[in-house]
Amino acid sequence: MGQFERETAVEKVGANRWRGELCRGWRIGAVPNGGYVLAVVGRALAEALPHPDPLTVNAFYLAPTALGPVDCDVELLREGGNTSQASARLYQEGELKVLVTAAYTDLDRLEGPSWSAQPRPEYPAWEDCHGGNSKLEFAQRVAVRLCHGAGVFAGGQPSGGGEFRGWVAHGDGADPDPLSLLMFADAFPPPAFDVVGLVGWVPTVELTVQVRAKPAPGPLQARLFSRHLSRGVVEEDGEYWDSQGTLVAISRQTAKVRLPR
Amino acid sequence: MGQFERETAVEKVGANRWRGELCRGWRIGAVPNGGYVLAVVGRALAEALPHPDPLTVNAFYLAPTALGPVDCDVELLREGGNTSQASARLYQEGELKVLVTAAYTDLDRLEGPSWSAQPRPEYPAWEDCHGGNSKLEFAQRVAVRLCHGAGVFAGGQPSGGGEFRGWVAHGDGADPDPLSLLMFADAFPPPAFDVVGLVGWVPTVELTVQVRAKPAPGPLQARLFSRHLSRGVVEEDGEYWDSQGTLVAISRQTAKVRLPR
């Protein structure tokens, strides 16, 4: 069992309640990474629902989480043949911190047409990419290797493009699974850093992850980009491909860009 | 008072309950447009919350709605200085049909840096655009004028680009307000039509609208595009600018593409 699987584990402790633990190793500053927190909720949903895999998952972050136990209350909203929907609430010491709404499915059974507007972009190989922000505690668990946009972390200026490209993988070498995509969707640095510089604080308001396929083994190829920063409000859009070139997820979050005063 | 304002009106009927009516004129086939339904919920949220404007609103569509009365139950989740968050549930005849999570703010008071990766695209003027699907009942309330991608509605082939561009406005000439952006975000035809042709059914799984500014008077310039169709699952991304060139909203939905058998 890999670190991600172990540190997102949940135990059923009531009719609709699962208990988990936010573990050391995943924090950005003092706060556990929002994607990691979402994956803990996602695992409770996977256990509660008749379908095993996330299809689309939205989370509103109401209050910062902290290390320690969490309770996830799951409410089944609708159960269909191909998809089931649920709401989940993550509490710490009785305080509601994250509200999640999700549709789960069986990814192996998706059927229908496929198409992409663009081919997968070509990146330098994992072995040839090194940039990133390895000073974060989060880097103990997740390996981020940037091939575009890393200059701002090496003391350079933002490129002004608002985009990071590179690779992302479990730090312990475990292979990605669908639940881990909920975490990887929040693993890259905020693209606003590539616009306004290394401002300290880009809190997530809400995050949606759409999962499209079970990832093949190996690092994920990823890009995270912003296009519109409006008086401190920005979207962060992600695309994630597996080692076979299959698009396995896309993500979008609303974030706020807080400049130092 | 315009048609949109009148036909999304809600009345407080309980401590946390608002009643509205899904009116004729807004349907796509037999089902009221999902953006219109979201705007009714959005109005209940605006009345319930201390902040007047939607900042980001997510809706999961659990069951098709129908013409007639709706009840919206609003639960305040968190009240902050700049933003408040809530969950809302839309019921018809006791059945939960739409689950909404939202962050509301005062758009006039947003503060922070602004930036765009690209300038607003140049379109032919409103007066010079005519394409669209005017056979829908929805066209009684909302004027869609396409300048790109309309060929498939005129009996042509899909362009394969997966994108519609054009203008959108209230049919009665009323000016757009922030709540109407929740409706306009679901007003364009599914971009998948421009890939696989005019398939009959592209149901929305969930929709998120990020509002960035109060729109100036006049039609909205819009694009709705898809980039990744994965075995019948697709995202639809929207961008909306007002007549002054300000980006006023972006949107993303997860939809399913159901081809005729």
mmCIF file with all atom_site columns, N, CA and C in Angstrom, chain B residues 42 45-55 76 78-85 103-107 109:
data_model
loop_
_atom_site.group_PDB
_atom_site.id
_atom_site.type_symbol
_atom_site.label_atom_id
_atom_site.label_alt_id
_atom_site.label_comp_id
_atom_site.label_asym_id
_atom_site.label_entity_id
_atom_site.label_seq_id
_atom_site.pdbx_PDB_ins_code
_atom_site.Cartn_x
_atom_site.Cartn_y
_atom_site.Cartn_z
_atom_site.occupancy
_atom_site.B_iso_or_equiv
_atom_site.pdbx_formal_charge
_atom_site.auth_seq_id
_atom_site.auth_comp_id
_atom_site.auth_asym_id
_atom_site.auth_atom_id
_atom_site.pdbx_PDB_model_num
ATOM 1  N N  . GLY B 1 42  ? -30.544 30.858 -7.990 1.00 0.00 ? 42  GLY B N  1
ATOM 2  C CA . GLY B 1 42  ? -29.639 31.972 -7.715 1.00 0.00 ? 42  GLY B CA 1
ATOM 3  C C  . GLY B 1 42  ? -30.356 33.169 -7.116 1.00 0.00 ? 42  GLY B C  1
ATOM 4  N N  . LEU B 1 45  ? -30.981 32.462 -3.515 1.00 0.00 ? 45  LEU B N  1
ATOM 5  C CA . LEU B 1 45  ? -29.730 32.659 -2.783 1.00 0.00 ? 45  LEU B CA 1
ATOM 6  C C  . LEU B 1 45  ? -29.450 34.142 -2.558 1.00 0.00 ? 45  LEU B C  1
ATOM 7  N N  . ALA B 1 46  ? -29.717 34.950 -3.580 1.00 0.00 ? 46  ALA B N  1
ATOM 8  C CA . ALA B 1 46  ? -29.466 36.397 -3.445 1.00 0.00 ? 46  ALA B CA 1
ATOM 9  C C  . ALA B 1 46  ? -30.344 36.999 -2.353 1.00 0.00 ? 46  ALA B C  1
ATOM 10 N N  . GLU B 1 47  ? -31.555 36.482 -2.222 1.00 0.00 ? 47  GLU B N  1
ATOM 11 C CA . GLU B 1 47  ? -32.440 36.999 -1.175 1.00 0.00 ? 47  GLU B CA 1
ATOM 12 C C  . GLU B 1 47  ? -32.052 36.481 0.201  1.00 0.00 ? 47  GLU B C  1
ATOM 13 N N  . ALA B 1 48  ? -31.519 35.261 0.243  1.00 0.00 ? 48  ALA B N  1
ATOM 14 C CA . ALA B 1 48  ? -31.211 34.644 1.539  1.00 0.00 ? 48  ALA B CA 1
ATOM 15 C C  . ALA B 1 48  ? -29.886 35.109 2.117  1.00 0.00 ? 48  ALA B C  1
ATOM 16 N N  . LEU B 1 49  ? -28.928 35.469 1.262  1.00 0.00 ? 49  LEU B N  1
ATOM 17 C CA . LEU B 1 49  ? -27.559 35.703 1.728  1.00 0.00 ? 49  LEU B CA 1
ATOM 18 C C  . LEU B 1 49  ? -27.289 37.182 1.961  1.00 0.00 ? 49  LEU B C  1
ATOM 19 N N  . PRO B 1 50  ? -26.298 37.474 2.818  1.00 0.00 ? 50  PRO B N  1
ATOM 20 C CA . PRO B 1 50  ? -25.959 38.882 3.080  1.00 0.00 ? 50  PRO B CA 1
ATOM 21 C C  . PRO B 1 50  ? -25.260 39.556 1.908  1.00 0.00 ? 50  PRO B C  1
ATOM 22 N N  . HIS B 1 51  ? -24.713 38.790 0.972  1.00 0.00 ? 51  HIS B N  1
ATOM 23 C CA . HIS B 1 51  ? -24.061 39.372 -0.199 1.00 0.00 ? 51  HIS B CA 1
ATOM 24 C C  . HIS B 1 51  ? -24.976 39.216 -1.416 1.00 0.00 ? 51  HIS B C  1
ATOM 25 N N  . PRO B 1 52  ? -25.017 40.228 -2.287 1.00 0.00 ? 52  PRO B N  1
ATOM 26 C CA . PRO B 1 52  ? -26.055 40.240 -3.332 1.00 0.00 ? 52  PRO B CA 1
ATOM 27 C C  . PRO B 1 52  ? -25.746 39.462 -4.605 1.00 0.00 ? 52  PRO B C  1
ATOM 28 N N  . ASP B 1 53  ? -24.448 39.226 -4.903 1.00 0.00 ? 53  ASP B N  1
ATOM 29 C CA . ASP B 1 53  ? -24.093 38.749 -6.243 1.00 0.00 ? 53  ASP B CA 1
ATOM 30 C C  . ASP B 1 53  ? -23.437 37.368 -6.229 1.00 0.00 ? 53  ASP B C  1
ATOM 31 N N  . PRO B 1 54  ? -23.752 36.533 -7.219 1.00 0.00 ? 54  PRO B N  1
ATOM 32 C CA . PRO B 1 54  ? -23.044 35.266 -7.332 1.00 0.00 ? 54  PRO B CA 1
ATOM 33 C C  . PRO B 1 54  ? -21.577 35.507 -7.680 1.00 0.00 ? 54  PRO B C  1
ATOM 34 N N  . LEU B 1 55  ? -20.675 34.784 -7.008 1.00 0.00 ? 55  LEU B N  1
ATOM 35 C CA . LEU B 1 55  ? -19.256 34.787 -7.370 1.00 0.00 ? 55  LEU B CA 1
ATOM 36 C C  . LEU B 1 55  ? -18.921 33.487 -8.087 1.00 0.00 ? 55  LEU B C  1
ATOM 37 N N  . LEU B 1 76  ? -27.508 28.404 4.826  1.00 0.00 ? 76  LEU B N  1
ATOM 38 C CA . LEU B 1 76  ? -26.295 29.227 4.936  1.00 0.00 ? 76  LEU B CA 1
ATOM 39 C C  . LEU B 1 76  ? -25.183 28.384 5.547  1.00 0.00 ? 76  LEU B C  1
ATOM 40 N N  . ARG B 1 78  ? -21.642 29.519 5.623  1.00 0.00 ? 78  ARG B N  1
ATOM 41 C CA . ARG B 1 78  ? -20.607 30.354 6.244  1.00 0.00 ? 78  ARG B CA 1
ATOM 42 C C  . ARG B 1 78  ? -20.819 31.788 5.806  1.00 0.00 ? 78  ARG B C  1
ATOM 43 N N  . GLU B 1 79  ? -20.687 32.700 6.731  1.00 0.00 ? 79  GLU B N  1
ATOM 44 C CA . GLU B 1 79  ? -20.850 34.106 6.413  1.00 0.00 ? 79  GLU B CA 1
ATOM 45 C C  . GLU B 1 79  ? -19.558 34.826 6.734  1.00 0.00 ? 79  GLU B C  1
ATOM 46 N N  . GLY B 1 80  ? -18.901 35.358 5.705  1.00 0.00 ? 80  GLY B N  1
ATOM 47 C CA . GLY B 1 80  ? -17.668 36.106 5.903  1.00 0.00 ? 80  GLY B CA 1
ATOM 48 C C  . GLY B 1 80  ? -17.855 37.555 5.520  1.00 0.00 ? 80  GLY B C  1
ATOM 49 N N  . GLY B 1 81  ? -16.794 38.337 5.674  1.00 0.00 ? 81  GLY B N  1
ATOM 50 C CA . GLY B 1 81  ? -16.897 39.753 5.358  1.00 0.00 ? 81  GLY B CA 1
ATOM 51 C C  . GLY B 1 81  ? -17.089 39.997 3.867  1.00 0.00 ? 81  GLY B C  1
ATOM 52 N N  . ASN B 1 82  ? -16.302 39.303 3.041  1.00 0.00 ? 82  ASN B N  1
ATOM 53 C CA . ASN B 1 82  ? -16.362 39.524 1.595  1.00 0.00 ? 82  ASN B CA 1
ATOM 54 C C  . ASN B 1 82  ? -17.232 38.529 0.864  1.00 0.00 ? 82  ASN B C  1
ATOM 55 N N  . THR B 1 83  ? -17.413 37.353 1.451  1.00 0.00 ? 83  THR B N  1
ATOM 56 C CA . THR B 1 83  ? -18.051 36.251 0.747  1.00 0.00 ? 83  THR B CA 1
ATOM 57 C C  . THR B 1 83  ? -18.907 35.454 1.716  1.00 0.00 ? 83  THR B C  1
ATOM 58 N N  . SER B 1 84  ? -20.053 34.992 1.272  1.00 0.00 ? 84  SER B N  1
ATOM 59 C CA . SER B 1 84  ? -20.813 34.028 2.056  1.00 0.00 ? 84  SER B CA 1
ATOM 60 C C  . SER B 1 84  ? -21.108 32.814 1.176  1.00 0.00 ? 84  SER B C  1
ATOM 61 N N  . GLN B 1 85  ? -21.199 31.656 1.813  1.00 0.00 ? 85  GLN B N  1
ATOM 62 C CA . GLN B 1 85  ? -21.442 30.427 1.078  1.00 0.00 ? 85  GLN B CA 1
ATOM 63 C C  . GLN B 1 85  ? -22.718 29.755 1.553  1.00 0.00 ? 85  GLN B C  1
ATOM 64 N N  . ALA B 1 103 ? -20.934 30.532 -3.711 1.00 0.00 ? 103 ALA B N  1
ATOM 65 C CA . ALA B 1 103 ? -20.301 31.612 -2.957 1.00 0.00 ? 103 ALA B CA 1
ATOM 66 C C  . ALA B 1 103 ? -20.827 32.914 -3.532 1.00 0.00 ? 103 ALA B C  1
ATOM 67 N N  . TYR B 1 104 ? -21.354 33.768 -2.667 1.00 0.00 ? 104 TYR B N  1
ATOM 68 C CA . TYR B 1 104 ? -21.860 35.077 -3.084 1.00 0.00 ? 104 TYR B CA 1
ATOM 69 C C  . TYR B 1 104 ? -20.959 36.171 -2.541 1.00 0.00 ? 104 TYR B C  1
ATOM 70 N N  . THR B 1 105 ? -20.935 37.292 -3.259 1.00 0.00 ? 105 THR B N  1
ATOM 71 C CA . THR B 1 105 ? -20.094 38.410 -2.874 1.00 0.00 ? 105 THR B CA 1
ATOM 72 C C  . THR B 1 105 ? -20.775 39.714 -3.294 1.00 0.00 ? 105 THR B C  1
ATOM 73 N N  . ASP B 1 106 ? -20.077 40.822 -3.096 1.00 0.00 ? 106 ASP B N  1
ATOM 74 C CA . ASP B 1 106 ? -20.527 42.095 -3.646 1.00 0.00 ? 106 ASP B CA 1
ATOM 75 C C  . ASP B 1 106 ? -19.557 42.433 -4.783 1.00 0.00 ? 106 ASP B C  1
ATOM 76 N N  . LEU B 1 107 ? -20.003 42.247 -6.020 1.00 0.00 ? 107 LEU B N  1
ATOM 77 C CA . LEU B 1 107 ? -19.095 42.396 -7.160 1.00 0.00 ? 107 LEU B CA 1
ATOM 78 C C  . LEU B 1 107 ? -18.494 43.797 -7.249 1.00 0.00 ? 107 LEU B C  1
ATOM 79 N N  . ARG B 1 109 ? -17.324 45.421 -4.971 1.00 0.00 ? 109 ARG B N  1
ATOM 80 C CA . ARG B 1 109 ? -16.258 45.603 -3.985 1.00 0.00 ? 109 ARG B CA 1
ATOM 81 C C  . ARG B 1 109 ? -15.074 44.671 -4.202 1.00 0.00 ? 109 ARG B C  1
#
